[in-house]
Amino acid sequence: MDTLAFLLFCLAAFYVVAWVLLNERLGEHGRGRGPIAIRREEPAAARRARGAPGG
Amino acid sequence: MRAYLFVLIYAGMLPLALLSPFAGAMIWAWLSLMYPQSQTYGYFSFGFAAPVAALTLAAFLLSRERALPPSTAVAWSMAGMILACGVAHATAIDREIGAVRWDTIWKGLLLALATLAMLRTQLRIHALVWIVALSIGYFGLKGGLFTLLTGGRYRVVGADGSIIGDNNHLAVALAMVLPLVAYLAMHAGSRVLRAACWVAAPLVAVGALFTYSRGGALALGAMAALAWLRTRHRLAMLAPIALLALGAFAFAPEALLERLGSIDDYGSDPSAMGRLAIWRVALELALRNPLTGVGFQATALPHVVAQVDPTVTPRAVHNSYLEAFAEAGGLALACHLVMILAAALDLRRTRRATAGVAGWRWAHDLSGMMQASLLAYCVGSFFISFAFYDGWWYLAALATALRVHACTALAPRGRVAAAGVATAAAAAAARGR
């Protein structure tokens, strides 16, 4: 279990490094693409429509 | 098996440092914060960080990325810290005892400066947050799970041989990283990862609490209060926080409650009184050597402590501010304080400049959460020797890089002037008008 967690975090670090490199090579210098990229912001109108704070 | 798998991953990462110096900087951050080489049970005595540092610096100097860090107070105080620490080590009472510390300090600061020079995009800032959160959060997550499985009878500790190996240091590091996990829980692209971060955050908090560190508990409390004030869902967050706190008190073992309860009664606690004694010695040593200090870890030497008070047990300073002053002199303390103040101002400016700006919610939330991390560091490091922690330098680098990135991008929109920030881009925009 301990080894599995260790490996998972090492691989996650590897993934983050490779992810930046790949996104930069693809010319993506903004939020990036993929699961660890920054979440797309919900437009203010949509937020207001569902009554969320900050809309 | 674990050692070989680690080497395999490390070997796979090394070529990435050649392709991009920023990739190398992130690998360095991972190695120095998570210290994965120490988790291989000492199977390899090889210095894994040195090749990464050499490759990163070589790639940085040879690439188009070669640029000086932004001329900010954080960058200048980091450079000043290298100078102050170098002089302190050269004039130390005993250079042998502080040699390893000096080696990690100059390398850590140099790499933090190189990282700061390359932290120029949203993508990179976000990626470094991931690396810091993964590297330190690993111990919190593991410690939290371990605590739940064993009923909290044992202390959670960090990576053996690293600066966060000790339970007190790990507790403060975890309190610092927790707001970053919360930021990722709000802003990671994948719903699954966001949910994973929301699950990880309380486990990291449990891991921090069960280090049995009183300083860590104070840092955690201060951080949680500010993080709660900085969240957009204050009312909604109250219920889970209250549940977590009640659950922790209901199921916490007696030993932990006793330990935390002893914060009030420090007068009868030998550990707390020992700290007060070494603080007094460190202050006296600092005042006697205000320019260069006495050298790294010199308060662990009996003949150095005896110069002030032979009855005090030699030990680490246990206060970051006195540690910087006593060990590396007045310039180091000034640089340390300027770095804290500058990082705090950078975060405040970013938060103001990005408030309510479409597309910048991530920076607004990140700066708010990093304010909580900074508070955790300031409070927690009052009770431990943590002035030369590279995790703190990465936090400072992120704070200033975020401010430069946000203010440069938002200057043409007039947001920066409103936040009272002057940048070259703002000046250029004003001239253009």
Short mmCIF file of C-alpha atoms in Angstrom, two decimals:
data_model
loop_
_atom_site.label_atom_id
_atom_site.label_comp_id
_atom_site.label_asym_id
_atom_site.label_seq_id
_atom_site.Cartn_x
_atom_site.Cartn_y
_atom_site.Cartn_z
CA MET A 1 0.00 0.00 0.00
CA ASP A 2 2.79 2.36 1.00
CA THR A 3 4.77 1.53 -2.13
CA LEU A 4 1.68 2.00 -4.27
CA ALA A 5 1.07 5.49 -2.84
CA PHE A 6 4.72 6.37 -3.32
CA LEU A 7 4.66 5.23 -6.94
CA LEU A 8 1.40 7.02 -7.61
CA PHE A 9 2.81 10.34 -6.39
CA CYS A 10 6.10 9.87 -8.26
CA LEU A 11 4.18 9.13 -11.46
CA ALA A 12 1.91 12.11 -10.81
CA ALA A 13 4.97 14.37 -10.56
CA PHE A 14 6.28 12.89 -13.80
CA TYR A 15 2.92 13.52 -15.42
CA VAL A 16 2.85 17.19 -14.36
CA VAL A 17 6.36 17.80 -15.74
CA ALA A 18 5.54 16.03 -19.02
CA TRP A 19 2.19 17.86 -19.21
CA VAL A 20 3.81 21.30 -19.09
CA LEU A 21 6.38 20.31 -21.65
CA LEU A 22 3.79 18.85 -24.01
CA ASN A 23 1.45 21.83 -23.71
CA GLU A 24 4.28 24.24 -24.40
CA ARG A 25 5.42 22.21 -27.40
CA LEU A 26 1.86 22.29 -28.70
CA GLY A 27 1.90 26.05 -28.37
CA GLU A 28 -0.62 26.03 -25.51
CA HIS A 29 0.65 28.67 -23.09
CA GLY A 30 -2.68 29.50 -21.48
CA ARG A 31 -4.55 27.21 -19.13
CA GLY A 32 -3.28 24.08 -20.80
CA ARG A 33 -5.34 21.04 -21.72
CA GLY A 34 -6.04 17.84 -19.84
CA PRO A 35 -7.25 16.85 -16.40
CA ILE A 36 -4.76 18.93 -14.39
CA ALA A 37 -5.23 22.10 -16.44
CA ILE A 38 -7.03 25.08 -14.94
CA ARG A 39 -10.78 24.58 -15.00
CA ARG A 40 -12.67 26.61 -17.61
CA GLU A 41 -14.49 29.42 -15.90
CA GLU A 42 -18.25 29.32 -16.04
CA PRO A 43 -19.58 32.48 -17.70
CA ALA A 44 -21.06 34.98 -15.21
CA ALA A 45 -24.50 34.76 -16.87
CA ALA A 46 -24.63 30.99 -16.39
CA ARG A 47 -23.57 31.36 -12.76
CA ARG A 48 -26.26 33.96 -12.17
CA ALA A 49 -28.82 31.69 -13.80
CA ARG A 50 -28.19 28.91 -11.27
CA GLY A 51 -27.93 31.38 -8.40
CA ALA A 52 -24.30 30.64 -7.52
CA PRO A 53 -22.27 33.19 -5.51
CA GLY A 54 -19.93 35.51 -7.39
CA GLY A 55 -22.22 35.67 -10.40
CA MET B 1 11.50 -3.00 -5.90
CA ARG B 2 10.43 0.51 -4.81
CA ALA B 3 14.00 1.78 -5.26
CA TYR B 4 14.25 0.43 -8.80
CA LEU B 5 10.86 1.84 -9.79
CA PHE B 6 11.89 5.23 -8.42
CA VAL B 7 15.13 5.12 -10.43
CA LEU B 8 13.13 4.19 -13.52
CA ILE B 9 10.84 7.23 -13.09
CA TYR B 10 13.81 9.46 -12.30
CA ALA B 11 15.68 8.25 -15.40
CA GLY B 12 12.59 8.93 -17.48
CA MET B 13 12.42 12.47 -16.13
CA LEU B 14 16.08 13.44 -16.63
CA PRO B 15 15.90 13.95 -20.43
CA LEU B 16 12.96 16.32 -19.88
CA ALA B 17 15.33 18.66 -18.02
CA LEU B 18 17.43 18.85 -21.18
CA LEU B 19 14.41 19.63 -23.34
CA SER B 20 13.20 22.46 -21.12
CA PRO B 21 14.95 24.13 -18.17
CA PHE B 22 11.55 24.72 -16.55
CA ALA B 23 10.93 20.95 -16.59
CA GLY B 24 14.28 20.58 -14.82
CA ALA B 25 13.29 23.20 -12.26
CA MET B 26 10.09 21.28 -11.52
CA ILE B 27 11.99 17.99 -11.15
CA TRP B 28 14.34 19.74 -8.73
CA ALA B 29 11.35 21.09 -6.78
CA TRP B 30 9.90 17.57 -6.60
CA LEU B 31 13.19 16.03 -5.41
CA SER B 32 13.87 18.72 -2.84
CA LEU B 33 10.32 18.93 -1.43
CA MET B 34 9.20 15.28 -1.49
CA TYR B 35 12.68 13.85 -1.10
CA PRO B 36 11.61 10.58 -2.78
CA GLN B 37 15.16 9.23 -2.74
CA SER B 38 14.89 8.92 1.05
CA GLN B 39 11.87 6.62 0.68
CA THR B 40 13.96 3.94 -0.99
CA TYR B 41 15.32 2.75 2.36
CA GLY B 42 18.81 4.08 1.59
CA TYR B 43 19.16 1.61 -1.27
CA PHE B 44 21.11 4.14 -3.33
CA SER B 45 23.69 6.55 -1.95
CA PHE B 46 23.70 8.45 -5.24
CA GLY B 47 22.98 12.22 -5.13
CA PHE B 48 19.87 12.31 -7.32
CA ALA B 49 19.38 16.07 -7.15
CA ALA B 50 22.84 17.12 -8.37
CA PRO B 51 22.48 15.94 -12.01
CA VAL B 52 19.06 17.62 -12.21
CA ALA B 53 20.46 20.90 -10.87
CA ALA B 54 23.42 20.79 -13.28
CA LEU B 55 21.22 19.92 -16.29
CA THR B 56 18.64 22.57 -15.37
CA LEU B 57 21.14 25.36 -14.92
CA ALA B 58 23.02 24.36 -18.10
CA ALA B 59 19.77 24.20 -20.10
CA PHE B 60 18.66 27.51 -18.59
CA LEU B 61 21.89 29.29 -19.56
CA LEU B 62 21.94 27.80 -23.06
CA SER B 63 18.27 28.21 -23.92
CA ARG B 64 16.20 31.15 -25.10
CA GLU B 65 14.66 31.10 -21.63
CA ARG B 66 17.79 32.70 -20.23
CA ALA B 67 16.57 35.79 -18.45
CA LEU B 68 17.03 37.42 -15.12
CA PRO B 69 14.26 36.98 -12.56
CA PRO B 70 11.80 39.91 -12.39
CA SER B 71 13.20 42.81 -10.40
CA THR B 72 10.94 42.32 -7.40
CA ALA B 73 11.57 42.54 -3.67
CA VAL B 74 11.24 38.77 -3.37
CA ALA B 75 13.90 38.15 -6.02
CA TRP B 76 16.27 40.71 -4.52
CA SER B 77 15.80 39.35 -1.02
CA MET B 78 16.55 35.83 -2.29
CA ALA B 79 19.76 37.11 -3.88
CA GLY B 80 20.60 39.00 -0.68
CA MET B 81 19.98 35.85 1.32
CA ILE B 82 22.52 33.89 -0.76
CA LEU B 83 25.08 36.63 -0.14
CA ALA B 84 24.34 36.87 3.61
CA CYS B 85 24.42 33.10 4.06
CA GLY B 86 27.66 32.82 2.07
CA VAL B 87 29.37 35.40 4.27
CA ALA B 88 27.92 33.78 7.41
CA HIS B 89 29.24 30.39 6.39
CA ALA B 90 32.68 31.76 5.46
CA THR B 91 33.02 33.42 8.87
CA ALA B 92 31.27 30.69 10.90
CA ILE B 93 32.64 29.55 14.25
CA ASP B 94 32.52 25.95 13.00
CA ARG B 95 32.11 25.55 9.27
CA GLU B 96 31.99 21.77 9.39
CA ILE B 97 28.69 21.53 11.27
CA GLY B 98 26.97 23.97 8.89
CA ALA B 99 28.49 22.70 5.63
CA VAL B 100 25.53 20.54 4.60
CA ARG B 101 23.04 23.29 5.51
CA TRP B 102 24.95 25.89 3.46
CA ASP B 103 25.08 23.49 0.52
CA THR B 104 21.31 23.02 0.52
CA ILE B 105 20.68 26.75 1.08
CA TRP B 106 22.65 28.12 -1.86
CA LYS B 107 21.46 25.43 -4.23
CA GLY B 108 17.86 25.82 -3.09
CA LEU B 109 17.90 29.61 -3.42
CA LEU B 110 19.67 29.55 -6.78
CA LEU B 111 17.15 27.07 -8.19
CA ALA B 112 14.26 29.06 -6.67
CA LEU B 113 15.58 32.17 -8.43
CA ALA B 114 15.98 30.31 -11.72
CA THR B 115 12.44 28.95 -11.32
CA LEU B 116 11.16 32.46 -10.64
CA ALA B 117 12.86 33.70 -13.82
CA MET B 118 10.96 31.05 -15.81
CA LEU B 119 7.58 31.33 -14.02
CA ARG B 120 6.10 33.58 -16.64
CA THR B 121 2.87 31.91 -17.70
CA GLN B 122 -0.38 30.77 -16.16
CA LEU B 123 0.43 27.21 -17.21
CA ARG B 124 3.75 27.18 -15.37
CA ILE B 125 2.41 28.82 -12.21
CA HIS B 126 -0.42 26.27 -12.06
CA ALA B 127 1.99 23.37 -12.74
CA LEU B 128 4.33 24.44 -9.95
CA VAL B 129 1.39 24.58 -7.57
CA TRP B 130 0.63 20.97 -8.53
CA ILE B 131 4.24 19.91 -7.93
CA VAL B 132 4.42 21.62 -4.52
CA ALA B 133 1.03 20.23 -3.48
CA LEU B 134 1.89 16.69 -4.62
CA SER B 135 5.37 16.67 -3.10
CA ILE B 136 4.39 17.84 0.39
CA GLY B 137 0.76 16.71 0.36
CA TYR B 138 2.00 13.13 -0.13
CA PHE B 139 3.11 13.00 3.52
CA GLY B 140 -0.17 14.50 4.72
CA LEU B 141 -2.31 12.10 2.72
CA LYS B 142 -0.25 9.11 3.78
CA GLY B 143 -0.14 10.35 7.37
CA GLY B 144 -3.89 11.01 7.43
CA LEU B 145 -4.70 7.51 6.18
CA PHE B 146 -2.19 5.99 8.58
CA THR B 147 -3.79 7.91 11.46
CA LEU B 148 -7.29 6.70 10.57
CA LEU B 149 -6.10 3.10 10.24
CA THR B 150 -4.16 3.09 13.53
CA GLY B 151 -6.54 5.22 15.60
CA GLY B 152 -4.07 8.08 15.86
CA ARG B 153 -1.80 6.37 18.37
CA TYR B 154 1.38 7.16 16.47
CA ARG B 155 3.10 10.33 15.37
CA VAL B 156 3.12 11.25 11.69
CA VAL B 157 6.61 12.12 10.44
CA GLY B 158 8.07 13.23 7.11
CA ALA B 159 10.86 12.16 4.78
CA ASP B 160 13.83 10.79 6.66
CA GLY B 161 16.89 13.03 6.32
CA SER B 162 14.99 15.98 4.86
CA ILE B 163 14.13 19.28 6.54
CA ILE B 164 10.54 18.04 7.01
CA GLY B 165 11.64 14.71 8.52
CA ASP B 166 10.80 15.99 11.99
CA ASN B 167 7.14 16.01 13.08
CA ASN B 168 7.10 19.74 13.93
CA HIS B 169 8.50 20.78 10.58
CA LEU B 170 6.18 18.45 8.70
CA ALA B 171 3.15 19.88 10.53
CA VAL B 172 3.95 23.43 9.42
CA ALA B 173 4.75 22.31 5.86
CA LEU B 174 1.38 20.52 5.71
CA ALA B 175 -0.45 23.57 7.07
CA MET B 176 1.25 25.58 4.30
CA VAL B 177 0.31 23.16 1.54
CA LEU B 178 -3.30 22.59 2.60
CA PRO B 179 -4.58 25.85 1.02
CA LEU B 180 -2.87 24.86 -2.24
CA VAL B 181 -4.77 21.56 -2.19
CA ALA B 182 -7.96 23.58 -1.61
CA TYR B 183 -7.09 25.79 -4.61
CA LEU B 184 -6.61 22.69 -6.78
CA ALA B 185 -9.91 21.31 -5.49
CA MET B 186 -11.56 24.49 -6.79
CA HIS B 187 -9.69 24.86 -10.07
CA ALA B 188 -8.41 21.51 -11.40
CA GLY B 189 -9.83 20.84 -14.85
CA SER B 190 -11.10 17.34 -14.19
CA ARG B 191 -14.10 16.73 -11.96
CA VAL B 192 -12.50 13.52 -10.68
CA LEU B 193 -9.32 15.35 -9.66
CA ARG B 194 -11.31 18.10 -7.98
CA ALA B 195 -13.19 15.47 -5.96
CA ALA B 196 -9.88 13.73 -5.15
CA CYS B 197 -8.46 17.01 -3.84
CA TRP B 198 -11.57 17.60 -1.68
CA VAL B 199 -11.06 14.11 -0.20
CA ALA B 200 -7.31 14.70 0.22
CA ALA B 201 -7.65 18.06 2.00
CA PRO B 202 -9.20 16.75 5.28
CA LEU B 203 -6.79 13.81 5.25
CA VAL B 204 -3.85 16.23 5.00
CA ALA B 205 -5.35 18.20 7.91
CA VAL B 206 -5.64 15.00 9.97
CA GLY B 207 -2.04 14.12 9.04
CA ALA B 208 -0.87 17.57 10.19
CA LEU B 209 -2.79 17.37 13.45
CA PHE B 210 -1.47 13.91 14.28
CA THR B 211 2.13 14.98 14.04
CA TYR B 212 1.37 15.91 17.68
CA SER B 213 3.06 19.26 17.01
CA ARG B 214 1.70 22.16 19.06
CA GLY B 215 3.30 24.78 16.81
CA GLY B 216 1.83 22.92 13.84
CA ALA B 217 -1.64 22.99 15.45
CA LEU B 218 -1.38 26.76 15.93
CA ALA B 219 -0.27 27.18 12.29
CA LEU B 220 -3.15 24.96 11.17
CA GLY B 221 -5.66 26.99 13.18
CA ALA B 222 -4.43 30.34 11.87
CA MET B 223 -4.33 29.02 8.31
CA ALA B 224 -7.84 27.54 8.54
CA ALA B 225 -9.29 30.81 9.85
CA LEU B 226 -7.79 32.89 7.02
CA ALA B 227 -8.54 30.29 4.34
CA TRP B 228 -12.16 30.28 5.50
CA LEU B 229 -12.30 34.08 5.25
CA ARG B 230 -10.85 33.88 1.74
CA THR B 231 -13.28 31.27 0.42
CA ARG B 232 -16.25 32.31 -1.64
CA HIS B 233 -18.58 29.84 0.10
CA ARG B 234 -18.11 30.84 3.73
CA LEU B 235 -21.53 29.78 4.95
CA ALA B 236 -21.54 26.52 3.04
CA MET B 237 -18.06 25.69 4.36
CA LEU B 238 -19.05 26.19 7.99
CA ALA B 239 -20.95 22.92 8.29
CA PRO B 240 -18.17 20.57 7.03
CA ILE B 241 -15.53 22.46 9.04
CA ALA B 242 -17.62 22.23 12.20
CA LEU B 243 -18.27 18.52 11.54
CA LEU B 244 -14.57 17.87 11.00
CA ALA B 245 -13.60 19.75 14.16
CA LEU B 246 -16.26 17.98 16.27
CA GLY B 247 -15.27 14.61 14.80
CA ALA B 248 -11.61 15.30 15.52
CA PHE B 249 -12.34 16.18 19.15
CA ALA B 250 -14.72 13.27 19.63
CA PHE B 251 -12.35 10.64 18.26
CA ALA B 252 -8.96 12.17 19.08
CA PRO B 253 -6.93 10.08 21.51
CA GLU B 254 -6.36 11.47 24.98
CA ALA B 255 -2.63 11.85 24.26
CA LEU B 256 -3.29 14.35 21.45
CA LEU B 257 -5.74 16.43 23.50
CA GLU B 258 -3.29 16.50 26.40
CA ARG B 259 -0.51 17.55 24.07
CA LEU B 260 -2.55 20.40 22.58
CA GLY B 261 -3.85 21.40 26.01
CA SER B 262 -0.27 21.87 27.22
CA ILE B 263 0.10 24.96 24.95
CA ASP B 264 -1.51 27.03 27.72
CA ASP B 265 0.68 25.59 30.44
CA TYR B 266 4.08 26.14 28.84
CA GLY B 267 5.67 27.13 32.17
CA SER B 268 5.67 23.55 33.42
CA ASP B 269 6.72 21.99 30.10
CA PRO B 270 10.47 21.28 29.86
CA SER B 271 10.35 21.30 26.02
CA ALA B 272 8.77 24.78 25.90
CA MET B 273 11.12 26.13 28.58
CA GLY B 274 14.10 24.66 26.69
CA ARG B 275 12.98 26.61 23.63
CA LEU B 276 12.71 29.85 25.57
CA ALA B 277 16.23 29.27 26.94
CA ILE B 278 17.74 28.63 23.50
CA TRP B 279 15.88 31.70 22.10
CA ARG B 280 17.58 33.82 24.76
CA VAL B 281 20.98 32.32 23.88
CA ALA B 282 20.37 32.78 20.14
CA LEU B 283 19.37 36.42 20.61
CA GLU B 284 22.46 37.11 22.69
CA LEU B 285 24.71 35.40 20.11
CA ALA B 286 23.02 37.40 17.33
CA LEU B 287 23.53 40.68 19.17
CA ARG B 288 27.19 39.84 19.72
CA ASN B 289 27.64 38.97 16.00
CA PRO B 290 25.02 41.16 14.27
CA LEU B 291 26.72 41.30 10.86
CA THR B 292 27.64 37.70 10.12
CA GLY B 293 25.99 35.58 12.80
CA VAL B 294 27.70 32.55 14.30
CA GLY B 295 27.20 30.12 11.41
CA PHE B 296 24.65 27.44 10.55
CA GLN B 297 23.58 25.10 13.33
CA ALA B 298 26.16 26.61 15.69
CA THR B 299 23.67 26.63 18.59
CA ALA B 300 23.94 22.83 18.56
CA LEU B 301 27.59 23.18 19.67
CA PRO B 302 28.15 23.13 23.45
CA HIS B 303 31.11 25.56 23.38
CA VAL B 304 29.07 28.13 21.40
CA VAL B 305 26.08 28.00 23.75
CA ALA B 306 28.45 28.10 26.74
CA GLN B 307 29.67 31.53 25.62
CA VAL B 308 26.28 32.84 26.76
CA ASP B 309 24.92 30.36 29.29
CA PRO B 310 26.59 27.01 30.02
CA THR B 311 23.44 25.69 31.73
CA VAL B 312 21.42 25.74 28.48
CA THR B 313 21.29 22.52 26.46
CA PRO B 314 22.70 23.02 22.93
CA ARG B 315 19.99 22.51 20.31
CA ALA B 316 18.47 24.03 17.18
CA VAL B 317 17.19 27.61 17.60
CA HIS B 318 13.50 26.65 17.23
CA ASN B 319 12.49 30.06 15.87
CA SER B 320 13.01 30.98 12.20
CA TYR B 321 13.49 34.68 12.80
CA LEU B 322 16.10 34.16 15.50
CA GLU B 323 17.61 31.36 13.43
CA ALA B 324 18.22 33.72 10.48
CA PHE B 325 19.57 36.44 12.78
CA ALA B 326 21.78 34.27 15.01
CA GLU B 327 23.08 31.90 12.35
CA ALA B 328 23.45 34.21 9.34
CA GLY B 329 23.39 37.77 10.71
CA GLY B 330 21.32 40.92 10.36
CA LEU B 331 21.30 40.97 6.54
CA ALA B 332 19.84 37.45 6.45
CA LEU B 333 17.12 38.43 8.94
CA ALA B 334 16.36 41.58 6.92
CA CYS B 335 16.14 39.54 3.69
CA HIS B 336 13.89 36.98 5.41
CA LEU B 337 11.52 39.66 6.71
CA VAL B 338 11.49 41.56 3.40
CA MET B 339 10.70 38.31 1.57
CA ILE B 340 7.72 37.65 3.87
CA LEU B 341 6.43 41.22 3.62
CA ALA B 342 6.94 41.38 -0.16
CA ALA B 343 5.19 38.04 -0.70
CA ALA B 344 2.26 39.25 1.44
CA LEU B 345 2.01 42.51 -0.53
CA ASP B 346 2.28 40.68 -3.86
CA LEU B 347 -0.58 38.40 -2.88
CA ARG B 348 -2.74 41.30 -1.70
CA ARG B 349 -2.13 43.18 -4.95
CA THR B 350 -2.96 40.13 -7.07
CA ARG B 351 -6.12 39.52 -5.10
CA ARG B 352 -7.28 43.10 -5.53
CA ALA B 353 -6.33 43.30 -9.20
CA THR B 354 -8.13 40.07 -10.12
CA ALA B 355 -11.30 40.53 -8.02
CA GLY B 356 -14.32 40.01 -10.25
CA VAL B 357 -12.28 39.88 -13.47
CA ALA B 358 -13.59 37.30 -15.91
CA GLY B 359 -11.00 34.60 -16.61
CA TRP B 360 -8.95 35.46 -13.52
CA ARG B 361 -10.89 33.70 -10.81
CA TRP B 362 -8.10 31.10 -10.55
CA ALA B 363 -5.52 33.81 -9.70
CA HIS B 364 -7.92 35.46 -7.25
CA ASP B 365 -8.49 32.18 -5.42
CA LEU B 366 -4.84 31.13 -5.62
CA SER B 367 -3.64 34.42 -4.11
CA GLY B 368 -6.23 34.12 -1.32
CA MET B 369 -5.22 30.56 -0.52
CA MET B 370 -1.54 31.46 -0.65
CA GLN B 371 -2.17 34.20 1.91
CA ALA B 372 -3.35 31.42 4.22
CA SER B 373 -0.21 29.39 3.40
CA LEU B 374 1.97 32.39 4.19
CA LEU B 375 0.20 32.92 7.52
CA ALA B 376 0.73 29.24 8.37
CA TYR B 377 4.43 29.69 7.65
CA CYS B 378 4.75 32.89 9.71
CA VAL B 379 2.94 31.40 12.72
CA GLY B 380 4.40 27.88 12.53
CA SER B 381 7.98 28.96 11.90
CA PHE B 382 7.91 30.97 15.13
CA PHE B 383 8.40 27.66 16.99
CA ILE B 384 10.78 25.78 14.70
CA SER B 385 13.97 26.40 12.69
CA PHE B 386 12.40 26.88 9.28
CA ALA B 387 13.99 30.06 7.87
CA PHE B 388 15.88 28.12 5.21
CA TYR B 389 13.05 25.91 3.98
CA ASP B 390 12.89 25.65 0.20
CA GLY B 391 9.13 25.06 0.31
CA TRP B 392 8.81 28.59 1.68
CA TRP B 393 11.03 29.96 -1.11
CA TYR B 394 8.80 28.32 -3.71
CA LEU B 395 5.77 29.91 -2.05
CA ALA B 396 7.46 33.33 -2.21
CA ALA B 397 8.46 32.77 -5.85
CA LEU B 398 4.90 31.78 -6.73
CA ALA B 399 3.49 34.86 -4.97
CA THR B 400 5.69 37.29 -6.87
CA ALA B 401 5.38 35.45 -10.22
CA LEU B 402 1.59 35.47 -9.87
CA ARG B 403 1.56 39.20 -9.18
CA VAL B 404 3.86 40.01 -12.12
CA HIS B 405 1.82 37.77 -14.45
CA ALA B 406 -1.56 39.17 -13.36
CA CYS B 407 -0.51 42.80 -13.30
CA THR B 408 1.26 42.64 -16.66
CA ALA B 409 -1.77 41.01 -18.28
CA LEU B 410 -4.36 43.22 -16.58
CA ALA B 411 -2.55 46.56 -16.90
CA PRO B 412 -4.11 47.39 -20.28
CA ARG B 413 -7.57 46.84 -18.75
CA GLY B 414 -6.91 49.44 -16.07
CA ARG B 415 -7.31 46.85 -13.28
CA VAL B 416 -3.80 47.30 -12.02
CA ALA B 417 -4.05 51.02 -11.39
CA ALA B 418 -7.17 50.35 -9.35
CA ALA B 419 -5.19 47.92 -7.20
CA GLY B 420 -2.43 50.47 -6.68
CA VAL B 421 0.19 48.45 -8.52
CA ALA B 422 2.86 50.03 -10.67
CA THR B 423 4.41 47.81 -13.30
CA ALA B 424 6.38 48.52 -16.43
CA ALA B 425 3.40 47.37 -18.46
CA ALA B 426 1.08 49.77 -16.63
CA ALA B 427 3.46 52.63 -17.24
CA ALA B 428 3.70 51.71 -20.93
CA ALA B 429 -0.09 51.52 -21.17
CA ALA B 430 -0.40 54.94 -19.54
CA ARG B 431 2.13 56.42 -21.96
CA GLY B 432 0.19 54.87 -24.83
CA ARG B 433 -2.97 56.69 -23.71
#
